[in-house]
Amino acid sequence: MFWRTVLVAAFACFFLAVPDVDLLLLSLLHHRSILTHSALPAVIPFLFRRRIGLMPTAGALIGLHVHLICDALSPAVGFGQVWLPAPFKTPLGALSPLWLIVNAGFCFASAQAICRRRMPGLSGAVMVALTGGVIGVLYGLLNERSVLSAAVCLIFPGFLALAIRQRLRKAPSGA
Ligand SMILES: [Zn+2]
């Protein structure tokens, strides 16, 4: 459990920065590109799953979840919007926060599904709730310098924590 958590947390921290690689490719992608500001970057570790397993993909998804949900707080104007790549380079406008929130939710749910399958009992779900919550709060406070960003990072981990609590309450009677 310990080393798996370290591996997942390391990939999560690395993938916190991955969506903003669009800044290096501005001739093709606008900043806040729909390609990098989605679950898509997690395909990279997924392609290597036979060699490195699925836990790095779970980590990548957690990092993407945090980045996307924090970006969803920006007003949907200018660089705050999600943009289609060249040759369109058109913004999603008011749909931008919705795109970011849906993708953040998909990333978190997928990370949770991977870890629940790979780890015994509720340990996978607990690990995803903890790493997602802790990394999200640190990213919100240190990178975004915003208590609100830290708070939104706790929405999906919070729901997962409630589901875990529910399962634990049911466990004795169900056993
Ligand atoms: Zn971004």
Short mmCIF file of N, CA and C in Angstrom, two decimals, residues 1 10 61 63 70 73 79 82 104 123 128-130 142 148-149 167 171:
data_model
loop_
_atom_site.label_atom_id
_atom_site.label_comp_id
_atom_site.label_asym_id
_atom_site.label_seq_id
_atom_site.Cartn_x
_atom_site.Cartn_y
_atom_site.Cartn_z
N MET A 1 0.83 -1.22 0.00
CA MET A 1 0.00 0.00 0.00
C MET A 1 0.86 1.26 0.00
N ALA A 10 3.32 10.44 -6.81
CA ALA A 10 4.37 11.01 -7.66
C ALA A 10 3.80 11.33 -9.04
N LEU A 61 -4.48 10.59 -13.49
CA LEU A 61 -5.88 11.02 -13.45
C LEU A 61 -6.16 11.89 -12.23
N GLY A 63 -3.94 13.82 -10.64
CA GLY A 63 -3.30 15.12 -10.90
C GLY A 63 -4.13 15.96 -11.86
N CYS A 70 -9.51 23.15 -10.48
CA CYS A 70 -9.06 24.49 -10.09
C CYS A 70 -9.25 25.47 -11.26
N LEU A 73 -12.59 27.31 -11.90
CA LEU A 73 -12.99 28.48 -11.11
C LEU A 73 -12.77 29.79 -11.86
N PHE A 79 -8.35 33.88 -21.70
CA PHE A 79 -7.57 32.69 -21.41
C PHE A 79 -8.24 31.78 -20.38
N VAL A 82 -11.84 27.30 -22.32
CA VAL A 82 -11.21 26.15 -22.96
C VAL A 82 -11.29 26.38 -24.47
N ALA A 104 -12.90 16.66 -14.89
CA ALA A 104 -12.32 16.45 -13.56
C ALA A 104 -13.04 15.29 -12.86
N SER A 123 -9.13 -0.23 0.50
CA SER A 123 -7.86 0.50 0.56
C SER A 123 -7.63 1.36 -0.69
N VAL A 128 -7.22 6.87 -2.93
CA VAL A 128 -7.58 7.90 -3.92
C VAL A 128 -8.18 9.12 -3.22
N ALA A 129 -9.05 8.88 -2.22
CA ALA A 129 -9.64 10.01 -1.49
C ALA A 129 -8.55 10.82 -0.78
N LEU A 130 -7.59 10.12 -0.16
CA LEU A 130 -6.53 10.82 0.59
C LEU A 130 -5.57 11.54 -0.33
N LEU A 142 -0.88 26.39 -2.41
CA LEU A 142 0.48 26.80 -2.76
C LEU A 142 0.59 27.30 -4.19
N LEU A 148 -10.44 28.91 -1.92
CA LEU A 148 -11.56 28.38 -2.70
C LEU A 148 -11.08 27.22 -3.59
N SER A 149 -9.90 27.38 -4.22
CA SER A 149 -9.34 26.30 -5.04
C SER A 149 -9.10 25.06 -4.20
N ARG A 167 -20.06 2.54 3.43
CA ARG A 167 -19.73 1.11 3.27
C ARG A 167 -19.27 0.53 4.60
N ALA A 171 -20.89 -2.55 6.68
CA ALA A 171 -20.08 -3.78 6.71
C ALA A 171 -20.44 -4.77 7.82
#
